[in-house]
Amino acid sequence: GLTRKDTDFQTGLVLLHYLLEAQDLPLSGRWISEKDLPSGNQFFTGPHEFPLQPIADRAGREAQRFMQACAALGGIAVEGGDMAFEFQVLPRIPMRWLYWRGDDEFPPHLAVRFDATISRHVHALDTIWALVNVTVRHFHAAMDQP
């Protein structure tokens, strides 16, 4: 279980906002990128770009470990990219990771998709950014498991 010392600032921020803001709404079934959120195109750049490239690079070298880490975090394989997994990151917030292996011209790429209702459950873009950061940290820890 979580103890006080295990909860970092971003995890606390996400959980607090989710508990205060989440609504009892059905999922839309429509998957969007962070750039599709209002003002997302401006916000999710530079310092607020999701830290996904290190995972994409690792997945390129360690595809089996990538899939094992997805499974360890409750990811379910779905359609998309060369590999895609859906995670239930919070009770009303699913997240999909779409991975493309890359080739001679393009590096491996990992993208995140959200159900279009995400901004009804956590209102601020920085909370969504923190949610992805927390997920990425858990993912790195899962990939580091023997």
PDB file of N, CA, C and O in Angstrom, residues 7-75:
ATOM      1  N   THR A   7       4.317   8.828  -1.651  1.00  0.00           N
ATOM      2  CA  THR A   7       3.509   9.667  -2.522  1.00  0.00           C
ATOM      3  C   THR A   7       4.264  10.944  -2.859  1.00  0.00           C
ATOM      4  O   THR A   7       4.411  11.826  -2.023  1.00  0.00           O
ATOM      5  N   ASP A   8       4.742  11.031  -4.091  1.00  0.00           N
ATOM      6  CA  ASP A   8       5.456  12.222  -4.526  1.00  0.00           C
ATOM      7  C   ASP A   8       4.449  13.325  -4.868  1.00  0.00           C
ATOM      8  O   ASP A   8       3.250  13.090  -4.916  1.00  0.00           O
ATOM      9  N   PHE A   9       4.950  14.518  -5.132  1.00  0.00           N
ATOM     10  CA  PHE A   9       4.091  15.671  -5.378  1.00  0.00           C
ATOM     11  C   PHE A   9       3.134  15.433  -6.543  1.00  0.00           C
ATOM     12  O   PHE A   9       1.939  15.711  -6.442  1.00  0.00           O
ATOM     13  N   GLN A  10       3.644  14.934  -7.681  1.00  0.00           N
ATOM     14  CA  GLN A  10       2.772  14.786  -8.848  1.00  0.00           C
ATOM     15  C   GLN A  10       1.674  13.750  -8.604  1.00  0.00           C
ATOM     16  O   GLN A  10       0.538  13.956  -9.017  1.00  0.00           O
ATOM     17  N   THR A  11       2.002  12.664  -7.922  1.00  0.00           N
ATOM     18  CA  THR A  11       0.981  11.666  -7.610  1.00  0.00           C
ATOM     19  C   THR A  11      -0.093  12.280  -6.719  1.00  0.00           C
ATOM     20  O   THR A  11      -1.295  12.110  -6.972  1.00  0.00           O
ATOM     21  N   GLY A  12       0.332  13.011  -5.698  1.00  0.00           N
ATOM     22  CA  GLY A  12      -0.626  13.676  -4.811  1.00  0.00           C
ATOM     23  C   GLY A  12      -1.490  14.673  -5.554  1.00  0.00           C
ATOM     24  O   GLY A  12      -2.713  14.732  -5.352  1.00  0.00           O
ATOM     25  N   LEU A  13      -0.875  15.446  -6.440  1.00  0.00           N
ATOM     26  CA  LEU A  13      -1.603  16.428  -7.244  1.00  0.00           C
ATOM     27  C   LEU A  13      -2.686  15.749  -8.085  1.00  0.00           C
ATOM     28  O   LEU A  13      -3.843  16.170  -8.093  1.00  0.00           O
ATOM     29  N   VAL A  14      -2.300  14.695  -8.778  1.00  0.00           N
ATOM     30  CA  VAL A  14      -3.236  13.985  -9.647  1.00  0.00           C
ATOM     31  C   VAL A  14      -4.391  13.401  -8.836  1.00  0.00           C
ATOM     32  O   VAL A  14      -5.564  13.574  -9.189  1.00  0.00           O
ATOM     33  N   LEU A  15      -4.058  12.715  -7.754  1.00  0.00           N
ATOM     34  CA  LEU A  15      -5.109  12.072  -6.954  1.00  0.00           C
ATOM     35  C   LEU A  15      -6.049  13.099  -6.337  1.00  0.00           C
ATOM     36  O   LEU A  15      -7.272  12.909  -6.346  1.00  0.00           O
ATOM     37  N   LEU A  16      -5.508  14.190  -5.820  1.00  0.00           N
ATOM     38  CA  LEU A  16      -6.341  15.221  -5.221  1.00  0.00           C
ATOM     39  C   LEU A  16      -7.301  15.820  -6.253  1.00  0.00           C
ATOM     40  O   LEU A  16      -8.507  15.918  -6.013  1.00  0.00           O
ATOM     41  N   HIS A  17      -6.764  16.204  -7.402  1.00  0.00           N
ATOM     42  CA  HIS A  17      -7.627  16.789  -8.443  1.00  0.00           C
ATOM     43  C   HIS A  17      -8.654  15.787  -8.946  1.00  0.00           C
ATOM     44  O   HIS A  17      -9.812  16.146  -9.167  1.00  0.00           O
ATOM     45  N   TYR A  18      -8.235  14.549  -9.116  1.00  0.00           N
ATOM     46  CA  TYR A  18      -9.183  13.532  -9.571  1.00  0.00           C
ATOM     47  C   TYR A  18     -10.321  13.372  -8.565  1.00  0.00           C
ATOM     48  O   TYR A  18     -11.496  13.364  -8.934  1.00  0.00           O
ATOM     49  N   LEU A  19      -9.980  13.279  -7.284  1.00  0.00           N
ATOM     50  CA  LEU A  19     -11.018  13.106  -6.254  1.00  0.00           C
ATOM     51  C   LEU A  19     -11.953  14.315  -6.189  1.00  0.00           C
ATOM     52  O   LEU A  19     -13.151  14.164  -5.937  1.00  0.00           O
ATOM     53  N   LEU A  20     -11.427  15.506  -6.414  1.00  0.00           N
ATOM     54  CA  LEU A  20     -12.250  16.715  -6.368  1.00  0.00           C
ATOM     55  C   LEU A  20     -13.059  16.941  -7.643  1.00  0.00           C
ATOM     56  O   LEU A  20     -14.148  17.513  -7.588  1.00  0.00           O
ATOM     57  N   GLU A  21     -12.540  16.519  -8.793  1.00  0.00           N
ATOM     58  CA  GLU A  21     -13.113  16.940 -10.069  1.00  0.00           C
ATOM     59  C   GLU A  21     -13.814  15.851 -10.870  1.00  0.00           C
ATOM     60  O   GLU A  21     -14.664  16.157 -11.706  1.00  0.00           O
ATOM     61  N   ALA A  22     -13.476  14.588 -10.651  1.00  0.00           N
ATOM     62  CA  ALA A  22     -14.032  13.506 -11.482  1.00  0.00           C
ATOM     63  C   ALA A  22     -15.552  13.503 -11.399  1.00  0.00           C
ATOM     64  O   ALA A  22     -16.137  13.772 -10.346  1.00  0.00           O
ATOM     65  N   GLN A  23     -16.163  13.196 -12.530  1.00  0.00           N
ATOM     66  CA  GLN A  23     -17.621  13.175 -12.620  1.00  0.00           C
ATOM     67  C   GLN A  23     -18.099  11.785 -13.011  1.00  0.00           C
ATOM     68  O   GLN A  23     -17.365  11.022 -13.632  1.00  0.00           O
ATOM     69  N   ASP A  24     -19.330  11.497 -12.673  1.00  0.00           N
ATOM     70  CA  ASP A  24     -19.933  10.208 -13.018  1.00  0.00           C
ATOM     71  C   ASP A  24     -20.457  10.290 -14.450  1.00  0.00           C
ATOM     72  O   ASP A  24     -21.612  10.622 -14.681  1.00  0.00           O
ATOM     73  N   LEU A  25     -19.554  10.038 -15.402  1.00  0.00           N
ATOM     74  CA  LEU A  25     -19.880  10.145 -16.825  1.00  0.00           C
ATOM     75  C   LEU A  25     -19.476   8.861 -17.530  1.00  0.00           C
ATOM     76  O   LEU A  25     -18.453   8.275 -17.196  1.00  0.00           O
ATOM     77  N   PRO A  26     -20.243   8.448 -18.531  1.00  0.00           N
ATOM     78  CA  PRO A  26     -19.778   7.316 -19.339  1.00  0.00           C
ATOM     79  C   PRO A  26     -18.603   7.754 -20.217  1.00  0.00           C
ATOM     80  O   PRO A  26     -18.470   8.927 -20.547  1.00  0.00           O
ATOM     81  N   LEU A  27     -17.742   6.813 -20.568  1.00  0.00           N
ATOM     82  CA  LEU A  27     -16.646   7.104 -21.499  1.00  0.00           C
ATOM     83  C   LEU A  27     -17.241   7.469 -22.852  1.00  0.00           C
ATOM     84  O   LEU A  27     -18.312   6.990 -23.219  1.00  0.00           O
ATOM     85  N   SER A  28     -16.530   8.289 -23.592  1.00  0.00           N
ATOM     86  CA  SER A  28     -17.014   8.700 -24.919  1.00  0.00           C
ATOM     87  C   SER A  28     -16.715   7.638 -25.971  1.00  0.00           C
ATOM     88  O   SER A  28     -17.376   7.571 -26.992  1.00  0.00           O
ATOM     89  N   GLY A  29     -15.650   6.833 -25.732  1.00  0.00           N
ATOM     90  CA  GLY A  29     -15.217   5.884 -26.749  1.00  0.00           C
ATOM     91  C   GLY A  29     -14.405   6.554 -27.857  1.00  0.00           C
ATOM     92  O   GLY A  29     -13.993   5.913 -28.811  1.00  0.00           O
ATOM     93  N   ARG A  30     -14.171   7.850 -27.738  1.00  0.00           N
ATOM     94  CA  ARG A  30     -13.401   8.611 -28.720  1.00  0.00           C
ATOM     95  C   ARG A  30     -12.040   8.894 -28.110  1.00  0.00           C
ATOM     96  O   ARG A  30     -11.941   9.456 -27.022  1.00  0.00           O
ATOM     97  N   TRP A  31     -10.986   8.471 -28.799  1.00  0.00           N
ATOM     98  CA  TRP A  31      -9.617   8.616 -28.291  1.00  0.00           C
ATOM     99  C   TRP A  31      -8.979   9.842 -28.900  1.00  0.00           C
ATOM    100  O   TRP A  31      -9.008  10.031 -30.119  1.00  0.00           O
ATOM    101  N   ILE A  32      -8.377  10.665 -28.031  1.00  0.00           N
ATOM    102  CA  ILE A  32      -7.762  11.912 -28.478  1.00  0.00           C
ATOM    103  C   ILE A  32      -6.332  12.004 -27.956  1.00  0.00           C
ATOM    104  O   ILE A  32      -5.980  11.363 -26.973  1.00  0.00           O
ATOM    105  N   SER A  33      -5.535  12.833 -28.614  1.00  0.00           N
ATOM    106  CA  SER A  33      -4.175  13.090 -28.130  1.00  0.00           C
ATOM    107  C   SER A  33      -4.207  14.325 -27.229  1.00  0.00           C
ATOM    108  O   SER A  33      -5.203  15.056 -27.179  1.00  0.00           O
ATOM    109  N   GLU A  34      -3.111  14.566 -26.561  1.00  0.00           N
ATOM    110  CA  GLU A  34      -3.009  15.750 -25.709  1.00  0.00           C
ATOM    111  C   GLU A  34      -3.179  17.032 -26.520  1.00  0.00           C
ATOM    112  O   GLU A  34      -3.658  18.044 -26.019  1.00  0.00           O
ATOM    113  N   LYS A  35      -2.812  16.993 -27.818  1.00  0.00           N
ATOM    114  CA  LYS A  35      -2.910  18.175 -28.676  1.00  0.00           C
ATOM    115  C   LYS A  35      -4.367  18.492 -29.012  1.00  0.00           C
ATOM    116  O   LYS A  35      -4.675  19.601 -29.422  1.00  0.00           O
ATOM    117  N   ASP A  36      -5.265  17.512 -28.840  1.00  0.00           N
ATOM    118  CA  ASP A  36      -6.689  17.719 -29.123  1.00  0.00           C
ATOM    119  C   ASP A  36      -7.434  18.368 -27.963  1.00  0.00           C
ATOM    120  O   ASP A  36      -8.589  18.782 -28.126  1.00  0.00           O
ATOM    121  N   LEU A  37      -6.802  18.445 -26.799  1.00  0.00           N
ATOM    122  CA  LEU A  37      -7.440  19.090 -25.646  1.00  0.00           C
ATOM    123  C   LEU A  37      -7.426  20.605 -25.848  1.00  0.00           C
ATOM    124  O   LEU A  37      -6.515  21.131 -26.500  1.00  0.00           O
ATOM    125  N   PRO A  38      -8.410  21.333 -25.303  1.00  0.00           N
ATOM    126  CA  PRO A  38      -8.382  22.797 -25.430  1.00  0.00           C
ATOM    127  C   PRO A  38      -7.056  23.363 -24.919  1.00  0.00           C
ATOM    128  O   PRO A  38      -6.636  23.047 -23.805  1.00  0.00           O
ATOM    129  N   SER A  39      -6.374  24.128 -25.738  1.00  0.00           N
ATOM    130  CA  SER A  39      -5.051  24.732 -25.476  1.00  0.00           C
ATOM    131  C   SER A  39      -3.927  23.699 -25.388  1.00  0.00           C
ATOM    132  O   SER A  39      -2.782  24.042 -25.100  1.00  0.00           O
ATOM    133  N   GLY A  40      -4.217  22.433 -25.647  1.00  0.00           N
ATOM    134  CA  GLY A  40      -3.211  21.375 -25.561  1.00  0.00           C
ATOM    135  C   GLY A  40      -2.080  21.534 -26.550  1.00  0.00           C
ATOM    136  O   GLY A  40      -0.940  21.181 -26.264  1.00  0.00           O
ATOM    137  N   ASN A  41      -2.393  22.077 -27.716  1.00  0.00           N
ATOM    138  CA  ASN A  41      -1.377  22.251 -28.751  1.00  0.00           C
ATOM    139  C   ASN A  41      -0.267  23.195 -28.287  1.00  0.00           C
ATOM    140  O   ASN A  41       0.899  22.983 -28.595  1.00  0.00           O
ATOM    141  N   GLN A  42      -0.629  24.225 -27.514  1.00  0.00           N
ATOM    142  CA  GLN A  42       0.370  25.152 -27.004  1.00  0.00           C
ATOM    143  C   GLN A  42       1.028  24.602 -25.737  1.00  0.00           C
ATOM    144  O   GLN A  42       2.223  24.768 -25.536  1.00  0.00           O
ATOM    145  N   PHE A  43       0.245  23.951 -24.863  1.00  0.00           N
ATOM    146  CA  PHE A  43       0.758  23.547 -23.557  1.00  0.00           C
ATOM    147  C   PHE A  43       1.736  22.383 -23.635  1.00  0.00           C
ATOM    148  O   PHE A  43       2.781  22.405 -23.000  1.00  0.00           O
ATOM    149  N   PHE A  44       1.403  21.350 -24.411  1.00  0.00           N
ATOM    150  CA  PHE A  44       2.184  20.106 -24.395  1.00  0.00           C
ATOM    151  C   PHE A  44       3.373  20.155 -25.348  1.00  0.00           C
ATOM    152  O   PHE A  44       3.543  19.296 -26.203  1.00  0.00           O
ATOM    153  N   THR A  45       4.202  21.183 -25.180  1.00  0.00           N
ATOM    154  CA  THR A  45       5.433  21.325 -25.962  1.00  0.00           C
ATOM    155  C   THR A  45       6.553  21.691 -25.006  1.00  0.00           C
ATOM    156  O   THR A  45       6.301  22.050 -23.858  1.00  0.00           O
ATOM    157  N   GLY A  46       7.790  21.617 -25.488  1.00  0.00           N
ATOM    158  CA  GLY A  46       8.940  22.021 -24.678  1.00  0.00           C
ATOM    159  C   GLY A  46       8.968  21.309 -23.337  1.00  0.00           C
ATOM    160  O   GLY A  46       8.950  20.075 -23.290  1.00  0.00           O
ATOM    161  N   PRO A  47       8.956  22.063 -22.229  1.00  0.00           N
ATOM    162  CA  PRO A  47       9.075  21.433 -20.909  1.00  0.00           C
ATOM    163  C   PRO A  47       7.866  20.573 -20.535  1.00  0.00           C
ATOM    164  O   PRO A  47       7.956  19.754 -19.632  1.00  0.00           O
ATOM    165  N   HIS A  48       6.735  20.762 -21.229  1.00  0.00           N
ATOM    166  CA  HIS A  48       5.541  19.968 -20.929  1.00  0.00           C
ATOM    167  C   HIS A  48       5.290  18.859 -21.951  1.00  0.00           C
ATOM    168  O   HIS A  48       4.206  18.288 -21.988  1.00  0.00           O
ATOM    169  N   GLU A  49       6.299  18.572 -22.764  1.00  0.00           N
ATOM    170  CA  GLU A  49       6.191  17.434 -23.669  1.00  0.00           C
ATOM    171  C   GLU A  49       6.261  16.157 -22.819  1.00  0.00           C
ATOM    172  O   GLU A  49       7.005  16.099 -21.840  1.00  0.00           O
ATOM    173  N   PHE A  50       5.464  15.163 -23.168  1.00  0.00           N
ATOM    174  CA  PHE A  50       5.485  13.921 -22.396  1.00  0.00           C
ATOM    175  C   PHE A  50       6.841  13.236 -22.556  1.00  0.00           C
ATOM    176  O   PHE A  50       7.372  13.158 -23.669  1.00  0.00           O
ATOM    177  N   PRO A  51       7.421  12.710 -21.477  1.00  0.00           N
ATOM    178  CA  PRO A  51       8.749  12.078 -21.528  1.00  0.00           C
ATOM    179  C   PRO A  51       8.674  10.633 -22.028  1.00  0.00           C
ATOM    180  O   PRO A  51       8.982   9.688 -21.311  1.00  0.00           O
ATOM    181  N   LEU A  52       8.266  10.473 -23.286  1.00  0.00           N
ATOM    182  CA  LEU A  52       7.988   9.141 -23.827  1.00  0.00           C
ATOM    183  C   LEU A  52       9.122   8.564 -24.666  1.00  0.00           C
ATOM    184  O   LEU A  52       9.195   7.350 -24.847  1.00  0.00           O
ATOM    185  N   GLN A  53      10.008   9.407 -25.189  1.00  0.00           N
ATOM    186  CA  GLN A  53      11.034   8.894 -26.103  1.00  0.00           C
ATOM    187  C   GLN A  53      11.946   7.851 -25.459  1.00  0.00           C
ATOM    188  O   GLN A  53      12.265   6.850 -26.101  1.00  0.00           O
ATOM    189  N   PRO A  54      12.371   8.022 -24.195  1.00  0.00           N
ATOM    190  CA  PRO A  54      13.200   6.962 -23.595  1.00  0.00           C
ATOM    191  C   PRO A  54      12.488   5.602 -23.556  1.00  0.00           C
ATOM    192  O   PRO A  54      13.119   4.568 -23.756  1.00  0.00           O
ATOM    193  N   ILE A  55      11.179   5.604 -23.344  1.00  0.00           N
ATOM    194  CA  ILE A  55      10.431   4.336 -23.346  1.00  0.00           C
ATOM    195  C   ILE A  55      10.348   3.787 -24.764  1.00  0.00           C
ATOM    196  O   ILE A  55      10.522   2.590 -24.977  1.00  0.00           O
ATOM    197  N   ALA A  56      10.098   4.667 -25.735  1.00  0.00           N
ATOM    198  CA  ALA A  56      10.044   4.216 -27.134  1.00  0.00           C
ATOM    199  C   ALA A  56      11.373   3.597 -27.547  1.00  0.00           C
ATOM    200  O   ALA A  56      11.408   2.538 -28.184  1.00  0.00           O
ATOM    201  N   ASP A  57      12.480   4.235 -27.154  1.00  0.00           N
ATOM    202  CA  ASP A  57      13.800   3.708 -27.488  1.00  0.00           C
ATOM    203  C   ASP A  57      14.025   2.350 -26.818  1.00  0.00           C
ATOM    204  O   ASP A  57      14.533   1.421 -27.444  1.00  0.00           O
ATOM    205  N   ARG A  58      13.649   2.252 -25.536  1.00  0.00           N
ATOM    206  CA  ARG A  58      13.803   0.972 -24.827  1.00  0.00           C
ATOM    207  C   ARG A  58      12.929  -0.106 -25.447  1.00  0.00           C
ATOM    208  O   ARG A  58      13.354  -1.251 -25.569  1.00  0.00           O
ATOM    209  N   ALA A  59      11.726   0.256 -25.835  1.00  0.00           N
ATOM    210  CA  ALA A  59      10.819  -0.723 -26.437  1.00  0.00           C
ATOM    211  C   ALA A  59      11.405  -1.256 -27.742  1.00  0.00           C
ATOM    212  O   ALA A  59      11.239  -2.431 -28.064  1.00  0.00           O
ATOM    213  N   GLY A  60      12.107  -0.381 -28.462  1.00  0.00           N
ATOM    214  CA  GLY A  60      12.756  -0.808 -29.701  1.00  0.00           C
ATOM    215  C   GLY A  60      13.828  -1.858 -29.450  1.00  0.00           C
ATOM    216  O   GLY A  60      14.005  -2.782 -30.237  1.00  0.00           O
ATOM    217  N   ARG A  61      14.540  -1.716 -28.334  1.00  0.00           N
ATOM    218  CA  ARG A  61      15.603  -2.664 -27.995  1.00  0.00           C
ATOM    219  C   ARG A  61      15.075  -3.874 -27.236  1.00  0.00           C
ATOM    220  O   ARG A  61      15.670  -4.946 -27.301  1.00  0.00           O
ATOM    221  N   GLU A  62      14.003  -3.665 -26.455  1.00  0.00           N
ATOM    222  CA  GLU A  62      13.509  -4.702 -25.536  1.00  0.00           C
ATOM    223  C   GLU A  62      11.994  -4.866 -25.670  1.00  0.00           C
ATOM    224  O   GLU A  62      11.249  -4.628 -24.712  1.00  0.00           O
ATOM    225  N   ALA A  63      11.534  -5.270 -26.848  1.00  0.00           N
ATOM    226  CA  ALA A  63      10.090  -5.368 -27.109  1.00  0.00           C
ATOM    227  C   ALA A  63       9.399  -6.303 -26.121  1.00  0.00           C
ATOM    228  O   ALA A  63       8.305  -6.004 -25.629  1.00  0.00           O
ATOM    229  N   GLN A  64      10.044  -7.427 -25.806  1.00  0.00           N
ATOM    230  CA  GLN A  64       9.436  -8.389 -24.884  1.00  0.00           C
ATOM    231  C   GLN A  64       9.263  -7.776 -23.496  1.00  0.00           C
ATOM    232  O   GLN A  64       8.225  -7.898 -22.866  1.00  0.00           O
ATOM    233  N   ARG A  65      10.285  -7.074 -23.034  1.00  0.00           N
ATOM    234  CA  ARG A  65      10.216  -6.425 -21.716  1.00  0.00           C
ATOM    235  C   ARG A  65       9.161  -5.319 -21.716  1.00  0.00           C
ATOM    236  O   ARG A  65       8.465  -5.109 -20.738  1.00  0.00           O
ATOM    237  N   PHE A  66       9.045  -4.599 -22.828  1.00  0.00           N
ATOM    238  CA  PHE A  66       8.005  -3.567 -22.970  1.00  0.00           C
ATOM    239  C   PHE A  66       6.625  -4.199 -22.794  1.00  0.00           C
ATOM    240  O   PHE A  66       5.797  -3.704 -22.028  1.00  0.00           O
ATOM    241  N   MET A  67       6.378  -5.310 -23.483  1.00  0.00           N
ATOM    242  CA  MET A  67       5.075  -5.983 -23.386  1.00  0.00           C
ATOM    243  C   MET A  67       4.841  -6.529 -21.982  1.00  0.00           C
ATOM    244  O   MET A  67       3.733  -6.458 -21.447  1.00  0.00           O
ATOM    245  N   GLN A  68       5.892  -7.048 -21.350  1.00  0.00           N
ATOM    246  CA  GLN A  68       5.765  -7.556 -19.975  1.00  0.00           C
ATOM    247  C   GLN A  68       5.442  -6.419 -19.008  1.00  0.00           C
ATOM    248  O   GLN A  68       4.630  -6.586 -18.099  1.00  0.00           O
ATOM    249  N   ALA A  69       6.081  -5.261 -19.196  1.00  0.00           N
ATOM    250  CA  ALA A  69       5.806  -4.107 -18.334  1.00  0.00           C
ATOM    251  C   ALA A  69       4.368  -3.632 -18.530  1.00  0.00           C
ATOM    252  O   ALA A  69       3.682  -3.307 -17.555  1.00  0.00           O
ATOM    253  N   CYS A  70       3.897  -3.622 -19.778  1.00  0.00           N
ATOM    254  CA  CYS A  70       2.500  -3.254 -20.044  1.00  0.00           C
ATOM    255  C   CYS A  70       1.559  -4.194 -19.294  1.00  0.00           C
ATOM    256  O   CYS A  70       0.626  -3.751 -18.620  1.00  0.00           O
ATOM    257  N   ALA A  71       1.818  -5.490 -19.388  1.00  0.00           N
ATOM    258  CA  ALA A  71       0.970  -6.480 -18.717  1.00  0.00           C
ATOM    259  C   ALA A  71       1.048  -6.319 -17.199  1.00  0.00           C
ATOM    260  O   ALA A  71       0.019  -6.386 -16.507  1.00  0.00           O
ATOM    261  N   ALA A  72       2.246  -6.070 -16.670  1.00  0.00           N
ATOM    262  CA  ALA A  72       2.420  -5.921 -15.224  1.00  0.00           C
ATOM    263  C   ALA A  72       1.620  -4.741 -14.679  1.00  0.00           C
ATOM    264  O   ALA A  72       1.164  -4.765 -13.537  1.00  0.00           O
ATOM    265  N   LEU A  73       1.416  -3.716 -15.511  1.00  0.00           N
ATOM    266  CA  LEU A  73       0.652  -2.539 -15.096  1.00  0.00           C
ATOM    267  C   LEU A  73      -0.824  -2.654 -15.489  1.00  0.00           C
ATOM    268  O   LEU A  73      -1.550  -1.664 -15.459  1.00  0.00           O
ATOM    269  N   GLY A  74      -1.252  -3.855 -15.865  1.00  0.00           N
ATOM    270  CA  GLY A  74      -2.655  -4.067 -16.186  1.00  0.00           C
ATOM    271  C   GLY A  74      -3.036  -3.677 -17.595  1.00  0.00           C
ATOM    272  O   GLY A  74      -4.222  -3.595 -17.918  1.00  0.00           O
ATOM    273  N   GLY A  75      -2.030  -3.442 -18.447  1.00  0.00           N
ATOM    274  CA  GLY A  75      -2.313  -3.060 -19.831  1.00  0.00           C
ATOM    275  C   GLY A  75      -2.926  -4.206 -20.615  1.00  0.00           C
ATOM    276  O   GLY A  75      -2.526  -5.354 -20.473  1.00  0.00           O
TER     277      GLY A  75
END
